[in-house]
mmCIF file of C-alpha atoms in Angstrom:
data_model
loop_
_atom_site.group_PDB
_atom_site.id
_atom_site.type_symbol
_atom_site.label_atom_id
_atom_site.label_comp_id
_atom_site.label_asym_id
_atom_site.label_seq_id
_atom_site.Cartn_x
_atom_site.Cartn_y
_atom_site.Cartn_z
ATOM 1 C CA UNK A 1 0.000 0.000 0.000
ATOM 2 C CA UNK A 2 2.931 2.350 0.503
ATOM 3 C CA UNK A 3 1.606 3.944 3.678
ATOM 4 C CA UNK A 4 0.203 2.348 6.763
ATOM 5 C CA UNK A 5 -3.559 2.284 7.069
ATOM 6 C CA UNK A 6 -3.687 4.326 10.249
ATOM 7 C CA UNK A 7 -1.840 7.239 8.599
ATOM 8 C CA UNK A 8 -4.075 7.149 5.533
ATOM 9 C CA UNK A 9 -7.202 6.937 7.656
ATOM 10 C CA UNK A 10 -6.356 9.687 10.165
ATOM 11 C CA UNK A 11 -8.482 12.317 8.347
ATOM 12 C CA UNK A 12 -11.427 9.881 8.394
ATOM 13 C CA UNK A 13 -11.383 9.963 12.184
ATOM 14 C CA UNK A 14 -11.727 13.733 12.404
ATOM 15 C CA UNK A 15 -15.282 14.692 13.298
ATOM 16 C CA UNK A 16 -16.351 11.091 13.918
ATOM 17 C CA UNK A 17 -16.908 9.288 17.203
ATOM 18 C CA UNK A 18 -13.736 7.634 18.515
ATOM 19 C CA UNK A 19 -12.933 4.258 16.993
ATOM 20 C CA UNK A 20 -11.356 1.593 19.148
ATOM 21 C CA UNK A 21 -8.474 0.108 17.089
ATOM 22 C CA UNK A 22 -9.436 -3.347 18.375
ATOM 23 C CA UNK A 23 -12.857 -2.915 16.734
ATOM 24 C CA UNK A 24 -11.355 -3.125 13.232
ATOM 25 C CA UNK A 25 -12.740 -6.316 11.838
ATOM 26 C CA UNK A 26 -11.548 -6.329 8.261
ATOM 27 C CA UNK A 27 -9.816 -4.588 5.407
ATOM 28 C CA UNK A 28 -9.250 -5.463 1.776
ATOM 29 C CA UNK A 29 -7.601 -3.705 -1.110
ATOM 30 C CA UNK A 30 -7.230 -4.250 -4.837
ATOM 31 C CA UNK A 31 -5.213 -2.596 -7.573
ATOM 32 C CA UNK A 32 -7.185 -1.317 -10.539
ATOM 33 C CA UNK A 33 -5.824 -1.042 -14.078
ATOM 34 C CA UNK A 34 -6.177 2.268 -15.903
ATOM 35 C CA UNK A 35 -9.159 1.069 -17.965
ATOM 36 C CA UNK A 36 -12.864 1.787 -17.568
ATOM 37 C CA UNK A 37 -13.484 -1.967 -17.460
ATOM 38 C CA UNK A 38 -11.884 -1.797 -14.003
ATOM 39 C CA UNK A 39 -15.167 -0.412 -12.633
ATOM 40 C CA UNK A 40 -16.795 -3.816 -13.176
ATOM 41 C CA UNK A 41 -13.863 -5.467 -11.415
ATOM 42 C CA UNK A 42 -14.201 -3.026 -8.510
ATOM 43 C CA UNK A 43 -17.893 -3.936 -8.126
ATOM 44 C CA UNK A 44 -17.061 -7.644 -8.223
ATOM 45 C CA UNK A 45 -14.329 -7.166 -5.611
ATOM 46 C CA UNK A 46 -16.785 -5.194 -3.452
ATOM 47 C CA UNK A 47 -19.469 -7.910 -3.729
ATOM 48 C CA UNK A 48 -17.001 -10.628 -2.743
ATOM 49 C CA UNK A 49 -15.572 -8.642 0.167
ATOM 50 C CA UNK A 50 -18.949 -7.591 1.567
ATOM 51 C CA UNK A 51 -20.164 -11.182 1.274
ATOM 52 C CA UNK A 52 -17.143 -12.418 3.259
ATOM 53 C CA UNK A 53 -17.966 -9.833 5.930
ATOM 54 C CA UNK A 54 -21.661 -10.795 6.066
ATOM 55 C CA UNK A 55 -22.735 -7.412 4.650
ATOM 56 C CA UNK A 56 -24.545 -8.581 1.495
ATOM 57 C CA UNK A 57 -27.512 -6.327 2.284
ATOM 58 C CA UNK A 58 -25.296 -3.217 1.877
ATOM 59 C CA UNK A 59 -24.008 -4.192 -1.582
ATOM 60 C CA UNK A 60 -26.329 -2.041 -3.735
ATOM 61 C CA UNK A 61 -25.534 1.267 -2.020
ATOM 62 C CA UNK A 62 -21.844 0.501 -1.538
ATOM 63 C CA UNK A 63 -21.402 -0.731 -5.128
ATOM 64 C CA UNK A 64 -23.001 2.423 -6.527
ATOM 65 C CA UNK A 65 -20.610 4.578 -4.500
ATOM 66 C CA UNK A 66 -17.582 2.426 -5.384
ATOM 67 C CA UNK A 67 -18.538 2.666 -9.077
ATOM 68 C CA UNK A 68 -18.719 6.459 -8.914
ATOM 69 C CA UNK A 69 -15.451 6.873 -6.994
ATOM 70 C CA UNK A 70 -13.523 4.501 -9.273
ATOM 71 C CA UNK A 71 -15.004 6.076 -12.418
ATOM 72 C CA UNK A 72 -13.999 9.534 -11.187
ATOM 73 C CA UNK A 73 -10.455 8.347 -10.462
ATOM 74 C CA UNK A 74 -10.139 6.778 -13.910
ATOM 75 C CA UNK A 75 -11.732 9.679 -15.769
ATOM 76 C CA UNK A 76 -10.220 12.667 -13.997
ATOM 77 C CA UNK A 77 -7.167 11.604 -12.042
ATOM 78 C CA UNK A 78 -5.057 9.605 -14.471
ATOM 79 C CA UNK A 79 -2.662 11.535 -16.685
ATOM 80 C CA UNK A 80 -3.179 11.702 -20.442
ATOM 81 C CA UNK A 81 -5.215 8.928 -22.051
ATOM 82 C CA UNK A 82 -4.580 6.388 -19.280
ATOM 83 C CA UNK A 83 -8.251 6.349 -18.278
ATOM 84 C CA UNK A 84 -9.555 6.388 -21.824
ATOM 85 C CA UNK A 85 -10.116 2.666 -21.987
ATOM 86 C CA UNK A 86 -6.972 1.428 -23.692
ATOM 87 C CA UNK A 87 -6.856 -2.363 -23.662
ATOM 88 C CA UNK A 88 -9.388 -4.653 -22.052
ATOM 89 C CA UNK A 89 -9.882 -6.716 -18.938
ATOM 90 C CA UNK A 90 -10.955 -6.227 -15.369
ATOM 91 C CA UNK A 91 -9.330 -5.438 -12.081
ATOM 92 C CA UNK A 92 -7.542 -8.126 -10.142
ATOM 93 C CA UNK A 93 -9.890 -9.948 -7.839
ATOM 94 C CA UNK A 94 -9.761 -10.408 -4.091
ATOM 95 C CA UNK A 95 -6.330 -11.169 -2.772
ATOM 96 C CA UNK A 96 -4.557 -9.051 -5.353
ATOM 97 C CA UNK A 97 -1.732 -7.601 -3.364
ATOM 98 C CA UNK A 98 -0.157 -4.172 -3.459
ATOM 99 C CA UNK A 99 2.312 -5.355 -6.086
ATOM 100 C CA UNK A 100 -0.294 -6.576 -8.570
ATOM 101 C CA UNK A 101 1.211 -6.050 -11.974
ATOM 102 C CA UNK A 102 4.764 -6.057 -10.596
ATOM 103 C CA UNK A 103 7.191 -8.430 -12.151
ATOM 104 C CA UNK A 104 5.266 -8.592 -15.424
ATOM 105 C CA UNK A 105 6.960 -5.530 -16.848
ATOM 106 C CA UNK A 106 3.835 -3.433 -16.297
ATOM 107 C CA UNK A 107 3.950 -0.430 -13.965
ATOM 108 C CA UNK A 108 2.076 -0.774 -10.701
ATOM 109 C CA UNK A 109 -1.513 0.497 -11.052
ATOM 110 C CA UNK A 110 -1.989 4.006 -9.744
ATOM 111 C CA UNK A 111 -5.620 3.563 -8.649
ATOM 112 C CA UNK A 112 -6.463 1.363 -5.663
ATOM 113 C CA UNK A 113 -9.755 0.489 -3.999
ATOM 114 C CA UNK A 114 -9.679 -0.006 -0.236
ATOM 115 C CA UNK A 115 -12.587 -1.392 1.813
ATOM 116 C CA UNK A 116 -12.297 -1.158 5.596
ATOM 117 C CA UNK A 117 -14.778 -2.401 8.158
ATOM 118 C CA UNK A 118 -15.166 -1.587 11.819
ATOM 119 C CA UNK A 119 -17.942 -2.927 14.015
ATOM 120 C CA UNK A 120 -20.175 0.085 13.292
ATOM 121 C CA UNK A 121 -18.836 1.540 10.037
ATOM 122 C CA UNK A 122 -17.610 0.669 6.582
ATOM 123 C CA UNK A 123 -15.289 2.904 4.569
ATOM 124 C CA UNK A 124 -14.710 2.715 0.824
ATOM 125 C CA UNK A 125 -11.630 4.643 -0.260
ATOM 126 C CA UNK A 126 -10.167 5.126 -3.724
ATOM 127 C CA UNK A 127 -6.566 6.277 -4.054
ATOM 128 C CA UNK A 128 -5.466 8.038 -7.247
ATOM 129 C CA UNK A 129 -2.415 10.051 -8.387
ATOM 130 C CA UNK A 130 -4.134 13.451 -8.735
ATOM 131 C CA UNK A 131 -3.927 16.067 -6.027
ATOM 132 C CA UNK A 132 -6.871 17.999 -7.503
ATOM 133 C CA UNK A 133 -10.059 18.426 -5.501
ATOM 134 C CA UNK A 134 -12.596 15.792 -6.612
ATOM 135 C CA UNK A 135 -15.624 16.985 -8.541
ATOM 136 C CA UNK A 136 -14.237 20.323 -9.692
ATOM 137 C CA UNK A 137 -16.928 22.889 -8.881
ATOM 138 C CA UNK A 138 -19.359 20.306 -7.416
ATOM 139 C CA UNK A 139 -20.469 21.111 -3.873
ATOM 140 C CA UNK A 140 -23.087 18.946 -2.092
ATOM 141 C CA UNK A 141 -24.447 21.927 -0.177
ATOM 142 C CA UNK A 142 -25.275 23.780 -3.431
ATOM 143 C CA UNK A 143 -27.608 21.220 -5.026
ATOM 144 C CA UNK A 144 -29.487 23.711 -7.226
ATOM 145 C CA UNK A 145 -26.256 25.057 -8.734
ATOM 146 C CA UNK A 146 -24.947 21.537 -9.397
ATOM 147 C CA UNK A 147 -27.805 20.297 -11.603
ATOM 148 C CA UNK A 148 -26.429 21.952 -14.764
ATOM 149 C CA UNK A 149 -22.817 20.835 -14.339
ATOM 150 C CA UNK A 150 -21.379 18.578 -17.039
ATOM 151 C CA UNK A 151 -19.302 16.760 -14.450
ATOM 152 C CA UNK A 152 -19.505 16.043 -10.735
ATOM 153 C CA UNK A 153 -23.045 14.707 -10.554
ATOM 154 C CA UNK A 154 -21.681 11.305 -9.532
ATOM 155 C CA UNK A 155 -20.492 12.883 -6.303
ATOM 156 C CA UNK A 156 -24.085 13.950 -5.676
ATOM 157 C CA UNK A 157 -24.936 10.210 -5.689
ATOM 158 C CA UNK A 158 -22.001 9.485 -3.378
ATOM 159 C CA UNK A 159 -23.299 12.185 -1.037
ATOM 160 C CA UNK A 160 -26.860 10.813 -1.210
ATOM 161 C CA UNK A 161 -26.045 7.107 -0.690
ATOM 162 C CA UNK A 162 -23.251 7.301 1.895
ATOM 163 C CA UNK A 163 -23.434 8.710 5.408
ATOM 164 C CA UNK A 164 -20.546 11.052 4.650
ATOM 165 C CA UNK A 165 -17.679 11.414 2.217
ATOM 166 C CA UNK A 166 -14.569 13.448 1.784
ATOM 167 C CA UNK A 167 -11.045 13.449 0.482
ATOM 168 C CA UNK A 168 -7.547 14.243 1.579
ATOM 169 C CA UNK A 169 -4.140 14.510 -0.070
ATOM 170 C CA UNK A 170 -1.651 11.728 0.575
ATOM 171 C CA UNK A 171 1.377 12.494 2.683
ATOM 172 C CA UNK A 172 4.962 11.334 2.656
ATOM 173 C CA UNK A 173 6.411 9.645 -0.430
ATOM 174 C CA UNK A 174 3.032 9.147 -2.066
ATOM 175 C CA UNK A 175 1.470 11.776 -4.264
ATOM 176 C CA UNK A 176 -2.209 11.974 -5.006
ATOM 177 C CA UNK A 177 -5.311 11.785 -2.905
ATOM 178 C CA UNK A 178 -7.807 9.439 -1.304
ATOM 179 C CA UNK A 179 -11.537 9.976 -1.825
ATOM 180 C CA UNK A 180 -13.568 8.095 0.772
ATOM 181 C CA UNK A 181 -17.181 7.363 1.640
ATOM 182 C CA UNK A 182 -18.451 6.249 5.047
ATOM 183 C CA UNK A 183 -21.376 3.901 5.637
ATOM 184 C CA UNK A 184 -22.664 3.418 9.176
ATOM 185 C CA UNK A 185 -23.461 -0.212 9.982
ATOM 186 C CA UNK A 186 -26.417 -1.042 12.173
ATOM 187 C CA UNK A 187 -26.054 -4.106 14.348
#
């Protein structure tokens, strides 16, 4: 992953009730190739992971949000034509490690999907190489102004289907950002 999970997740803790580190009950991550077909792979990875965690009933909402976040990363965050759909295939499935693609002569994918579960919350996070604010001029609090935008309406769905969402730049050796969405889990 390049950075430890607690460092990456620190901004997620701001403004939320305290999380006991012992309450973390699962995390999974997959590398995504710079192709739009990766969105299907991200949904498949999400279905498999949520099923393993006994959260099948949350799949529809979570998959919609994952699809939007991954699509945004592929469309807006990759340099040049990387997200334009060159090649074919899907993302590596569950168990694809941080070095997926390494050793085959291909560069390591620059977009990663992370799913993290605590006893009362689930976080979907997508890491990409851009440091730009997601959504451009989109702002959830200005719904009326957003309806005519050519881009950014997917974040309106993220805002509507998740309990909260946000983003933060990566620190240290990594460049880029993480866009995340939080889902509260009801026991």
